[in-house]
Coordinates of N, CA, C and O in Angstrom, one line a residue:
M152 N 37.0 33.0 -8.9 CA 37.4 31.7 -9.3 C 36.8 30.6 -8.4 O 36.4 29.5 -8.8
K153 N 36.7 30.9 -7.1 CA 36.1 30.0 -6.2 C 34.6 29.7 -6.5 O 34.1 28.6 -6.4
R154 N 33.9 30.8 -6.9 CA 32.5 30.7 -7.3 C 32.3 29.8 -8.5 O 31.4 28.9 -8.5
I155 N 33.2 29.9 -9.5 CA 33.1 29.1 -10.7 C 33.4 27.6 -10.3 O 32.7 26.7 -10.7
S156 N 34.4 27.4 -9.4 CA 34.7 26.0 -9.0 C 33.5 25.4 -8.3 O 33.1 24.2 -8.4
R157 N 32.8 26.2 -7.4 CA 31.6 25.8 -6.7 C 30.5 25.3 -7.7 O 29.9 24.3 -7.5
Y158 N 30.3 26.2 -8.7 CA 29.2 25.8 -9.7 C 29.6 24.6 -10.4 O 28.7 23.8 -10.7
L159 N 30.8 24.4 -10.8 CA 31.2 23.2 -11.5 C 31.0 22.0 -10.6 O 30.6 20.9 -11.1
Q160 N 31.3 22.1 -9.3 CA 31.1 21.0 -8.4 C 29.6 20.7 -8.3 O 29.2 19.5 -8.4
Q161 N 28.7 21.7 -8.2 CA 27.3 21.5 -8.2 C 26.8 20.8 -9.5 O 26.0 19.9 -9.4
L162 N 27.3 21.3 -10.6 CA 26.9 20.6 -11.9 C 27.4 19.2 -11.9 O 26.6 18.3 -12.4
R163 N 28.5 18.9 -11.4 CA 29.0 17.5 -11.4 C 28.0 16.6 -10.6 O 27.6 15.5 -11.0
Y164 N 27.7 17.1 -9.4 CA 26.8 16.3 -8.5 C 25.4 16.2 -9.2 O 24.8 15.1 -9.1
L165 N 25.0 17.2 -9.9 CA 23.7 17.2 -10.6 C 23.7 16.2 -11.7 O 22.8 15.4 -11.9
W166 N 24.8 16.1 -12.4 CA 25.0 15.1 -13.5 C 24.9 13.7 -13.0 O 24.3 12.8 -13.6
Y167 N 25.6 13.5 -11.8 CA 25.5 12.1 -11.2 C 24.0 11.8 -10.9 O 23.6 10.7 -11.1
F168 N 23.4 12.8 -10.3 CA 22.0 12.6 -9.9 C 21.1 12.3 -11.1 O 20.4 11.3 -11.1
L169 N 21.2 13.1 -12.1 CA 20.3 12.9 -13.3 C 20.8 11.6 -14.1 O 20.0 10.9 -14.7
G170 N 22.1 11.4 -14.0 CA 22.6 10.2 -14.7 C 22.0 8.9 -14.1 O 21.8 7.9 -14.8
F171 N 21.8 8.9 -12.7 CA 21.2 7.8 -12.1 C 19.8 7.5 -12.6 O 19.4 6.4 -12.9
F172 N 19.0 8.6 -12.7 CA 17.7 8.5 -13.3 C 17.7 7.9 -14.7 O 16.9 7.0 -15.1
A173 N 18.7 8.4 -15.5 CA 18.8 7.9 -16.9 C 19.2 6.4 -16.9 O 18.7 5.7 -17.8
L174 N 20.1 6.0 -16.0 CA 20.5 4.6 -16.0 C 19.4 3.7 -15.7 O 19.2 2.7 -16.3
I175 N 18.6 4.1 -14.7 CA 17.4 3.3 -14.3 C 16.4 3.2 -15.4 O 15.8 2.2 -15.7
E176 N 16.2 4.4 -16.1 CA 15.3 4.4 -17.3 C 15.8 3.5 -18.4 O 15.0 2.7 -19.0
L177 N 17.1 3.5 -18.7 CA 17.6 2.5 -19.7 C 17.4 1.1 -19.3 O 17.0 0.3 -20.1
L178 N 17.7 0.8 -18.1 CA 17.5 -0.6 -17.6 C 16.0 -1.0 -17.7 O 15.7 -2.1 -18.1
N179 N 15.1 -0.1 -17.4 CA 13.7 -0.3 -17.4 C 13.2 -0.5 -18.9 O 12.4 -1.4 -19.2
V180 N 13.8 0.3 -19.8 CA 13.4 0.2 -21.2 C 13.8 -1.2 -21.7 O 13.1 -1.9 -22.4
F181 N 15.1 -1.6 -21.5 CA 15.6 -2.8 -22.0 C 15.1 -4.1 -21.3 O 15.3 -5.2 -21.8
T182 N 14.4 -3.9 -20.2 CA 13.8 -5.1 -19.5 C 12.3 -5.1 -19.7 O 11.6 -5.8 -19.0
G183 N 11.8 -4.3 -20.6 CA 10.3 -4.2 -20.9 C 9.5 -3.7 -19.7 O 8.4 -4.1 -19.4
R184 N 10.2 -2.7 -19.0 CA 9.5 -2.0 -17.9 C 9.2 -3.0 -16.7 O 8.3 -2.7 -15.9
V185 N 10.0 -4.0 -16.6 CA 9.8 -4.9 -15.5 C 10.1 -4.3 -14.1 O 9.5 -4.7 -13.1
L186 N 10.9 -3.2 -14.1 CA 11.2 -2.6 -12.8 C 10.0 -1.8 -12.2 O 10.0 -1.5 -11.0
N187 N 9.0 -1.6 -13.1 CA 7.8 -0.8 -12.6 C 7.0 -1.6 -11.5 O 6.2 -1.0 -10.9
Q188 N 7.3 -2.9 -11.3 CA 6.7 -3.6 -10.2 C 7.2 -3.0 -8.9 O 6.5 -3.3 -7.9
Y189 N 8.3 -2.3 -8.9 CA 8.8 -1.7 -7.6 C 8.3 -0.3 -7.4 O 9.0 0.6 -6.9
S190 N 7.0 -0.1 -7.8 CA 6.4 1.2 -7.5 C 5.5 1.2 -6.3 O 5.3 0.1 -5.7
I191 N 4.9 2.3 -5.9 CA 4.1 2.4 -4.7 C 2.7 1.8 -5.1 O 2.1 2.3 -6.0
V192 N 2.2 0.9 -4.3 CA 0.8 0.5 -4.3 C 0.3 0.8 -2.9 O 0.7 0.2 -1.9
P193 N -0.6 1.8 -2.8 CA -1.1 2.2 -1.5 C -1.6 1.1 -0.6 O -2.4 0.2 -1.1
R194 N -1.2 1.2 0.6 CA -1.6 0.3 1.7 C -1.3 -1.2 1.5 O -1.8 -2.0 2.2
D195 N -0.4 -1.5 0.6 CA 0.1 -2.8 0.4 C 1.5 -2.9 1.1 O 2.4 -2.2 0.6
L196 N 1.5 -3.6 2.2 CA 2.8 -3.7 3.0 C 4.0 -4.1 2.2 O 5.1 -3.7 2.4
S197 N 3.8 -5.0 1.2 CA 4.9 -5.5 0.4 C 5.5 -4.4 -0.5 O 6.5 -4.5 -1.1
H198 N 4.8 -3.2 -0.6 CA 5.2 -2.1 -1.5 C 5.7 -0.9 -0.7 O 6.1 0.1 -1.4
I199 N 5.7 -0.9 0.6 CA 6.0 0.3 1.3 C 7.5 0.7 1.1 O 7.8 1.8 1.0
A200 N 8.4 -0.3 1.0 CA 9.8 0.0 0.7 C 10.0 0.6 -0.6 O 11.0 1.3 -0.8
F201 N 9.1 0.5 -1.5 CA 9.2 1.0 -2.9 C 8.9 2.5 -3.0 O 9.0 3.1 -4.0
I202 N 8.6 3.1 -1.8 CA 8.6 4.6 -1.7 C 9.8 5.2 -2.3 O 9.8 6.2 -3.0
F203 N 11.0 4.5 -2.0 CA 12.3 5.1 -2.4 C 12.7 4.7 -3.8 O 13.7 5.2 -4.4
S204 N 12.0 3.7 -4.4 CA 12.4 3.3 -5.8 C 11.4 3.9 -6.8 O 11.8 4.2 -8.0
S205 N 10.2 4.2 -6.4 CA 9.2 4.7 -7.4 C 9.5 6.0 -8.1 O 9.2 6.1 -9.3
P206 N 10.2 7.0 -7.5 CA 10.5 8.2 -8.3 C 11.5 8.0 -9.5 O 11.5 8.8 -10.4
F207 N 12.2 6.8 -9.5 CA 13.2 6.6 -10.5 C 12.6 5.8 -11.7 O 13.2 5.5 -12.7
L208 N 11.3 5.4 -11.5 CA 10.6 4.5 -12.5 C 9.6 5.3 -13.3 O 8.9 6.2 -12.7
H209 N 9.5 5.0 -14.6 CA 8.5 5.8 -15.4 C 7.8 4.8 -16.4 O 8.3 3.7 -16.7
G210 N 6.6 5.2 -16.7 CA 5.8 4.3 -17.6 C 6.2 4.3 -19.0 O 5.8 3.4 -19.7
S211 N 6.8 5.3 -19.5 CA 7.2 5.4 -20.9 C 8.4 6.4 -21.0 O 8.7 7.2 -20.1
L212 N 9.0 6.4 -22.2 CA 10.1 7.4 -22.5 C 9.5 8.9 -22.4 O 10.2 9.8 -21.9
S213 N 8.3 9.1 -22.9 CA 7.7 10.4 -22.9 C 7.5 10.8 -21.4 O 7.7 12.0 -21.1
H214 N 7.1 9.9 -20.6 CA 6.9 10.2 -19.2 C 8.2 10.6 -18.5 O 8.3 11.6 -17.8
F215 N 9.3 9.8 -18.9 CA 10.6 10.1 -18.3 C 11.1 11.5 -18.8 O 11.5 12.3 -17.9
F216 N 11.0 11.8 -20.1 CA 11.5 13.1 -20.6 C 10.7 14.3 -20.1 O 11.2 15.3 -19.8
S217 N 9.4 14.1 -19.9 CA 8.6 15.2 -19.4 C 8.9 15.5 -17.9 O 8.8 16.7 -17.5
N218 N 9.4 14.5 -17.2 CA 9.8 14.8 -15.8 C 11.3 15.3 -15.7 O 11.6 16.2 -14.9
I219 N 12.2 14.7 -16.4 CA 13.6 14.9 -16.2 C 14.1 16.3 -16.6 O 15.0 16.8 -15.9
T220 N 13.4 16.9 -17.6 CA 13.9 18.2 -18.0 C 13.6 19.3 -16.9 O 14.5 20.0 -16.5
T221 N 12.4 19.3 -16.4 CA 12.0 20.2 -15.3 C 12.7 19.8 -14.0 O 13.1 20.7 -13.3
L222 N 12.8 18.5 -13.8 CA 13.5 18.1 -12.6 C 15.0 18.6 -12.6 O 15.5 19.0 -11.5
A223 N 15.6 18.6 -13.7 CA 17.0 19.1 -13.8 C 17.1 20.6 -13.5 O 18.0 21.0 -12.7
V224 N 16.2 21.4 -14.0 CA 16.1 22.8 -13.6 C 15.9 23.0 -12.2 O 16.6 23.8 -11.5
F225 N 14.9 22.3 -11.6 CA 14.6 22.5 -10.2 C 15.7 22.0 -9.3 O 16.0 22.6 -8.3
A226 N 16.3 20.9 -9.7 CA 17.4 20.4 -8.8 C 18.6 21.4 -8.8 O 19.2 21.6 -7.7
L227 N 18.9 22.0 -9.9 CA 20.0 23.0 -10.0 C 19.6 24.2 -9.1 O 20.4 24.7 -8.3
L228 N 18.4 24.6 -9.1 CA 17.9 25.7 -8.3 C 17.9 25.4 -6.8 O 18.3 26.2 -6.0
V229 N 17.4 24.2 -6.5 CA 17.4 23.7 -5.1 C 18.8 23.6 -4.5 O 19.1 24.0 -3.4
S230 N 19.8 23.3 -5.4 CA 21.2 23.2 -4.9 C 21.7 24.6 -4.5 O 22.6 24.6 -3.7
Q231 N 21.1 25.6 -5.0 CA 21.5 27.0 -4.6 C 21.1 27.2 -3.1 O 21.8 27.9 -2.4
F232 N 19.9 26.7 -2.8 CA 19.5 26.8 -1.4 C 20.3 25.9 -0.4 O 20.4 26.3 0.7
A233 N 20.8 24.8 -0.9 CA 21.6 23.9 -0.1 C 23.0 24.5 0.2 O 23.6 24.1 1.1
H234 N 23.4 25.4 -0.7 CA 24.8 25.9 -0.5 C 24.9 26.9 0.6 O 24.1 27.8 0.8
K235 N 25.9 26.7 1.4 CA 26.3 27.6 2.5 C 27.7 28.0 2.3 O 28.6 27.1 2.2
A236 N 28.0 29.3 2.4 CA 29.4 29.8 2.2 C 30.3 29.2 3.3 O 29.9 29.1 4.4
G237 N 31.5 28.8 2.9 CA 32.4 28.3 3.9 C 32.3 26.8 4.1 O 33.1 26.2 4.8
R238 N 31.2 26.2 3.6 CA 31.0 24.8 3.8 C 31.6 24.0 2.5 O 31.5 24.5 1.4
S239 N 32.1 22.8 2.7 CA 32.7 22.1 1.6 C 31.6 21.7 0.6 O 30.4 21.6 0.9
A240 N 32.0 21.5 -0.6 CA 31.1 21.1 -1.7 C 30.4 19.8 -1.3 O 29.2 19.6 -1.6
S241 N 31.1 18.8 -0.7 CA 30.5 17.6 -0.4 C 29.4 17.7 0.7 O 28.4 17.1 0.7
K242 N 29.6 18.7 1.6 CA 28.6 18.9 2.7 C 27.4 19.6 2.1 O 26.3 19.4 2.4
N243 N 27.6 20.5 1.1 CA 26.5 21.2 0.4 C 25.7 20.1 -0.4 O 24.5 20.1 -0.4
A244 N 26.4 19.2 -1.0 CA 25.8 18.1 -1.8 C 25.0 17.2 -0.8 O 23.8 16.8 -1.1
L245 N 25.5 16.9 0.4 CA 24.8 16.1 1.3 C 23.5 16.8 1.8 O 22.5 16.2 1.9
S246 N 23.6 18.1 1.9 CA 22.4 18.9 2.3 C 21.3 18.8 1.2 O 20.1 18.6 1.5
F247 N 21.7 18.9 -0.1 CA 20.8 18.7 -1.2 C 20.2 17.3 -1.2 O 19.0 17.2 -1.4
F248 N 21.0 16.3 -1.1 CA 20.5 14.9 -1.1 C 19.6 14.6 0.1 O 18.7 13.8 0.0
T249 N 19.9 15.2 1.2 CA 19.1 15.0 2.4 C 17.7 15.5 2.2 O 16.7 14.9 2.4
L250 N 17.6 16.8 1.6 CA 16.4 17.4 1.3 C 15.6 16.5 0.3 O 14.4 16.2 0.4
T251 N 16.3 16.0 -0.7 CA 15.7 15.1 -1.8 C 15.1 13.9 -1.1 O 14.0 13.5 -1.4
L252 N 15.9 13.2 -0.3 CA 15.4 12.0 0.4 C 14.2 12.3 1.3 O 13.2 11.5 1.3
L253 N 14.2 13.4 1.9 CA 13.1 13.8 2.8 C 11.8 14.0 1.9 O 10.7 13.6 2.3
I254 N 11.9 14.7 0.8 CA 10.8 14.9 -0.1 C 10.3 13.6 -0.6 O 9.0 13.3 -0.5
I255 N 11.2 12.7 -1.0 CA 10.7 11.4 -1.5 C 10.1 10.6 -0.4 O 9.0 10.0 -0.6
G256 N 10.7 10.6 0.8 CA 10.1 9.8 1.9 C 8.8 10.3 2.4 O 7.8 9.5 2.5
I257 N 8.7 11.6 2.6 CA 7.4 12.1 3.1 C 6.3 12.0 2.1 O 5.2 11.5 2.4
S258 N 6.5 12.4 0.9 CA 5.5 12.4 -0.1 C 5.1 10.9 -0.5 O 4.0 10.6 -0.6
G259 N 6.1 10.1 -0.6 CA 5.9 8.7 -0.9 C 5.1 8.0 0.2 O 4.1 7.2 -0.1
L260 N 5.4 8.3 1.5 CA 4.6 7.7 2.6 C 3.1 8.2 2.5 O 2.2 7.4 2.8
C261 N 2.9 9.5 2.3 CA 1.6 10.0 2.1 C 0.8 9.3 1.0 O -0.4 9.0 1.1
V262 N 1.5 9.1 -0.1 CA 0.9 8.4 -1.3 C 0.5 7.0 -0.8 O -0.6 6.5 -1.1
W263 N 1.4 6.3 -0.2 CA 1.2 5.0 0.3 C 0.0 4.9 1.2 O -0.8 4.0 1.2
L264 N -0.2 5.9 2.1 CA -1.2 5.9 3.1 C -2.6 6.3 2.5 O -3.6 5.8 2.8
F265 N -2.6 7.4 1.6 CA -3.8 8.0 1.2 C -4.3 7.9 -0.2 O -5.4 8.3 -0.5
A266 N -3.4 7.5 -1.1 CA -3.7 7.6 -2.6 C -4.7 6.4 -2.9 O -4.8 5.5 -2.2
R267 N -5.3 6.6 -4.1 CA -6.2 5.5 -4.6 C -5.3 4.3 -5.0 O -4.1 4.4 -5.3
P268 N -6.0 3.1 -5.0 CA -5.2 1.9 -5.4 C -4.8 2.0 -6.9 O -5.6 2.0 -7.8
A269 N -3.5 1.9 -7.1 CA -2.9 2.0 -8.4 C -1.4 1.9 -8.2 O -0.9 1.9 -7.1
H270 N -0.7 1.7 -9.3 CA 0.8 1.8 -9.3 C 1.1 3.3 -9.4 O 0.9 3.9 -10.5
H271 N 1.8 3.8 -8.4 CA 2.2 5.2 -8.5 C 3.7 5.2 -8.7 O 4.5 4.7 -7.9
L272 N 4.2 5.9 -9.8 CA 5.6 5.9 -10.1 C 5.9 7.2 -10.9 O 5.0 7.8 -11.4
G273 N 7.2 7.5 -10.9 CA 7.6 8.7 -11.6 C 8.2 9.7 -10.7 O 8.0 9.7 -9.5
A274 N 9.0 10.6 -11.3 CA 9.7 11.6 -10.6 C 8.9 12.9 -10.3 O 9.4 13.8 -9.7
S275 N 7.6 12.9 -10.7 CA 6.8 14.1 -10.6 C 6.6 14.4 -9.1 O 6.4 15.6 -8.8
G276 N 6.5 13.5 -8.2 CA 6.3 13.8 -6.8 C 7.5 14.6 -6.3 O 7.3 15.6 -5.6
L277 N 8.7 14.1 -6.7 CA 9.9 14.9 -6.3 C 10.0 16.2 -7.0 O 10.3 17.2 -6.3
L278 N 9.6 16.3 -8.2 CA 9.5 17.5 -9.0 C 8.6 18.5 -8.3 O 9.0 19.7 -8.1
Y279 N 7.4 18.1 -7.9 CA 6.5 19.0 -7.2 C 7.0 19.3 -5.8 O 6.7 20.4 -5.3
G280 N 7.8 18.4 -5.2 CA 8.4 18.7 -3.9 C 9.4 19.9 -4.0 O 9.4 20.8 -3.2
Y281 N 10.2 19.8 -5.0 CA 11.2 20.8 -5.3 C 10.4 22.1 -5.6 O 10.8 23.2 -5.2
F282 N 9.4 22.0 -6.4 CA 8.6 23.2 -6.7 C 8.1 23.9 -5.5 O 8.2 25.1 -5.3
G283 N 7.4 23.2 -4.6 CA 6.9 23.7 -3.3 C 8.0 24.3 -2.5 O 7.9 25.4 -2.0
Y284 N 9.2 23.7 -2.4 CA 10.3 24.2 -1.7 C 10.8 25.5 -2.2 O 11.0 26.5 -1.5
L285 N 11.0 25.5 -3.6 CA 11.5 26.7 -4.2 C 10.6 27.9 -4.1 O 11.1 29.0 -3.9
V286 N 9.3 27.7 -4.2 CA 8.4 28.8 -4.1 C 8.4 29.4 -2.8 O 8.3 30.6 -2.6
L287 N 8.5 28.6 -1.7 CA 8.4 29.2 -0.4 C 9.7 29.5 0.3 O 9.8 30.5 1.0
A288 N 10.7 28.7 0.1 CA 12.0 28.9 0.8 C 12.6 30.3 0.5 O 13.2 30.9 1.5
G289 N 12.5 30.8 -0.7 CA 13.1 32.1 -1.0 C 12.5 33.2 -0.2 O 13.1 34.2 0.1
W290 N 11.2 33.1 0.0 CA 10.4 34.1 0.8 C 10.8 34.1 2.3 O 10.7 35.1 3.0
L291 N 11.3 32.9 2.8 CA 11.5 32.7 4.2 C 13.0 33.0 4.6 O 13.3 33.1 5.8
Q292 N 13.9 33.1 3.6 CA 15.3 33.3 3.9 C 15.7 34.7 3.6 O 15.1 35.4 2.7
N293 N 16.7 35.2 4.2 CA 17.1 36.6 4.1 C 18.2 36.7 3.1 O 19.2 37.4 3.3
R294 N 18.1 36.1 1.9 CA 19.0 36.3 0.8 C 18.3 36.7 -0.4 O 17.4 36.0 -0.9
I295 N 18.7 37.8 -1.0 CA 17.9 38.4 -2.2 C 18.0 37.4 -3.4 O 17.0 37.3 -4.1
S296 N 19.2 36.7 -3.5 CA 19.3 35.8 -4.7 C 18.3 34.7 -4.6 O 17.7 34.2 -5.6
L297 N 18.1 34.1 -3.4 CA 17.1 33.1 -3.2 C 15.7 33.6 -3.3 O 14.8 32.9 -3.9
F298 N 15.4 34.8 -2.9 CA 14.1 35.4 -3.1 C 13.8 35.5 -4.6 O 12.7 35.2 -5.0
L299 N 14.8 35.9 -5.4 CA 14.6 36.1 -6.8 C 14.3 34.7 -7.5 O 13.6 34.6 -8.4
I300 N 15.0 33.7 -7.0 CA 14.8 32.3 -7.5 C 13.3 31.9 -7.3 O 12.6 31.4 -8.1
S301 N 12.8 32.2 -6.1 CA 11.4 31.9 -5.7 C 10.4 32.6 -6.7 O 9.5 32.0 -7.2
I302 N 10.7 33.9 -6.9 CA 9.8 34.6 -7.8 C 9.9 34.1 -9.2 O 8.8 33.9 -9.9
M303 N 11.1 33.8 -9.7 CA 11.3 33.2 -11.0 C 10.5 31.9 -11.2 O 9.8 31.7 -12.2
V304 N 10.7 31.0 -10.2 CA 10.0 29.7 -10.3 C 8.5 29.9 -10.3 O 7.8 29.3 -11.1
A305 N 8.0 30.8 -9.4 CA 6.5 31.0 -9.4 C 6.0 31.6 -10.7 O 4.9 31.2 -11.2
V306 N 6.7 32.5 -11.3 CA 6.3 33.1 -12.6 C 6.4 32.1 -13.7 O 5.4 32.0 -14.5
F307 N 7.5 31.4 -13.9 CA 7.7 30.6 -15.1 C 7.1 29.2 -15.0 O 6.8 28.6 -16.0
Y308 N 6.9 28.7 -13.7 CA 6.4 27.3 -13.6 C 5.1 27.3 -12.7 O 4.6 26.2 -12.4
G309 N 4.6 28.4 -12.4 CA 3.4 28.4 -11.5 C 2.2 27.6 -12.0 O 1.4 27.1 -11.2
T310 N 2.1 27.5 -13.3 CA 0.9 26.8 -13.8 C 0.9 25.3 -13.5 O -0.2 24.7 -13.6
I311 N 2.1 24.8 -13.1 CA 2.1 23.3 -12.8 C 1.3 23.0 -11.6 O 1.0 21.9 -11.3
V312 N 0.9 24.0 -10.8 CA 0.2 23.8 -9.6 C -1.2 23.2 -9.9 O -1.7 22.5 -9.0
W313 N -1.7 23.3 -11.1 CA -2.9 22.7 -11.5 C -2.8 21.2 -11.5 O -3.8 20.4 -11.4
G314 N -1.6 20.7 -11.5 CA -1.3 19.2 -11.6 C -1.7 18.5 -10.2 O -1.7 17.3 -10.2
I315 N -1.9 19.3 -9.2 CA -2.3 18.7 -7.9 C -3.8 18.3 -7.9 O -4.2 17.7 -6.9
L316 N -4.5 18.7 -8.9 CA -5.9 18.3 -9.0 C -6.1 17.1 -9.8 O -5.4 16.9 -10.8
P317 N -7.1 16.3 -9.5 CA -7.4 15.1 -10.3 C -7.8 15.5 -11.7 O -8.7 16.3 -11.9
S318 N -7.1 15.0 -12.7 CA -7.5 15.3 -14.1 C -7.4 14.1 -15.1 O -8.1 14.1 -16.0
N319 N -6.6 13.1 -14.8 CA -6.4 12.0 -15.7 C -6.2 10.8 -14.8 O -5.4 10.8 -13.9
A320 N -6.9 9.7 -15.2 CA -6.9 8.5 -14.4 C -5.5 7.9 -14.3 O -5.1 7.1 -13.4
Y321 N -4.6 8.2 -15.3 CA -3.3 7.6 -15.4 C -2.2 8.5 -14.8 O -1.0 8.2 -14.9
V322 N -2.6 9.6 -14.3 CA -1.6 10.6 -13.7 C -1.8 10.5 -12.1 O -2.9 10.7 -11.6
S323 N -0.7 10.3 -11.4 CA -0.8 10.3 -10.0 C -0.8 11.7 -9.4 O 0.2 12.3 -9.0
W324 N -2.0 12.3 -9.5 CA -2.1 13.7 -8.9 C -1.8 13.7 -7.4 O -1.4 14.7 -6.8
E325 N -2.0 12.5 -6.8 CA -1.7 12.4 -5.3 C -0.2 12.6 -5.1 O 0.2 13.2 -4.1
S326 N 0.7 12.1 -6.0 CA 2.1 12.3 -5.9 C 2.4 13.8 -6.0 O 3.3 14.3 -5.3
H327 N 1.7 14.4 -7.0 CA 1.9 15.8 -7.2 C 1.6 16.6 -5.9 O 2.3 17.5 -5.4
L328 N 0.4 16.3 -5.4 CA -0.1 17.0 -4.2 C 0.8 16.8 -3.0 O 1.2 17.8 -2.3
F329 N 1.1 15.6 -2.7 CA 1.9 15.3 -1.5 C 3.3 15.7 -1.7 O 4.0 16.1 -0.7
G330 N 3.8 15.7 -2.9 CA 5.2 16.2 -3.2 C 5.2 17.7 -2.9 O 6.1 18.2 -2.2
F331 N 4.2 18.4 -3.4 CA 4.1 19.9 -3.2 C 4.0 20.3 -1.8 O 4.7 21.1 -1.3
L332 N 3.1 19.6 -1.0 CA 3.0 19.8 0.4 C 4.2 19.5 1.2 O 4.6 20.2 2.1
S333 N 4.9 18.4 0.8 CA 6.2 18.1 1.5 C 7.2 19.2 1.3 O 8.0 19.5 2.2
G334 N 7.3 19.7 0.1 CA 8.3 20.7 -0.2 C 8.0 22.0 0.6 O 8.9 22.6 1.1
L335 N 6.7 22.4 0.6 CA 6.3 23.6 1.4 C 6.7 23.3 2.9 O 7.2 24.2 3.5
S336 N 6.4 22.2 3.4 CA 6.6 21.9 4.8 C 8.1 21.9 5.1 O 8.5 22.4 6.2
L337 N 8.9 21.3 4.3 CA 10.4 21.3 4.5 C 11.0 22.7 4.4 O 11.9 23.0 5.2
A338 N 10.4 23.6 3.5 CA 10.9 24.9 3.5 C 10.6 25.7 4.8 O 11.4 26.4 5.3
W339 N 9.4 25.4 5.3 CA 9.0 26.1 6.6 C 9.8 25.5 7.7 O 10.3 26.2 8.6
F340 N 10.0 24.2 7.7 CA 10.8 23.6 8.8 C 12.2 24.1 8.8 O 12.8 24.3 9.9
K341 N 12.8 24.2 7.6 CA 14.2 24.7 7.6 C 14.3 26.1 8.1 O 15.3 26.4 8.7
R342 N 13.3 26.9 7.9 CA 13.4 28.3 8.4 C 13.3 28.2 10.0 O 14.0 29.0 10.6
Q343 N 12.5 27.3 10.5 CA 12.4 27.2 11.9 C 13.6 26.6 12.6 O 13.9 26.8 13.7
H344 N 14.3 25.7 11.8 CA 15.5 25.0 12.3 C 16.6 25.1 11.3 O 16.9 24.2 10.6
P345 N 17.2 26.3 11.2 CA 18.3 26.5 10.2 C 19.5 25.7 10.4 O 19.8 25.2 11.5

């Protein structure tokens, strides 16, 4: 019964998280995408604070839906890594959101520093951060369930790794690359500092 209650709590936090993405997308649609001005423009000091708003902004509905479905799966799986037995649901959620903010901050800062001049926006940097974290973290922790999650993510989603290569002028492959690297780095750091 406790396990079911824990999963229901995780799902509730996940719905809040994804609901926030959906709310921002609705506002952006009804304002003619005016919010997209709050995206990352590399090396422009007036846009550095938008590192934390850019993952919630999308160029179109298809861009939004292509990100949100995989993001939902990855967020649910990452929440399994954030869970620690005996810890309250709110503390487990805090661990998940801390990891999320770190991925957004690290990958966004790297995009701001090193990416080509353009407007960089969308949740794909976070998505790739989760992907990197999920692929490595299960190998580094001593829990068979987390190891199986890592294998499953590598097998079913491994082909997205090609997204870190430049392929389309309108796709921020830099967000993909730096998101992926930040996820890997945070998985390694967590193992060193449990």
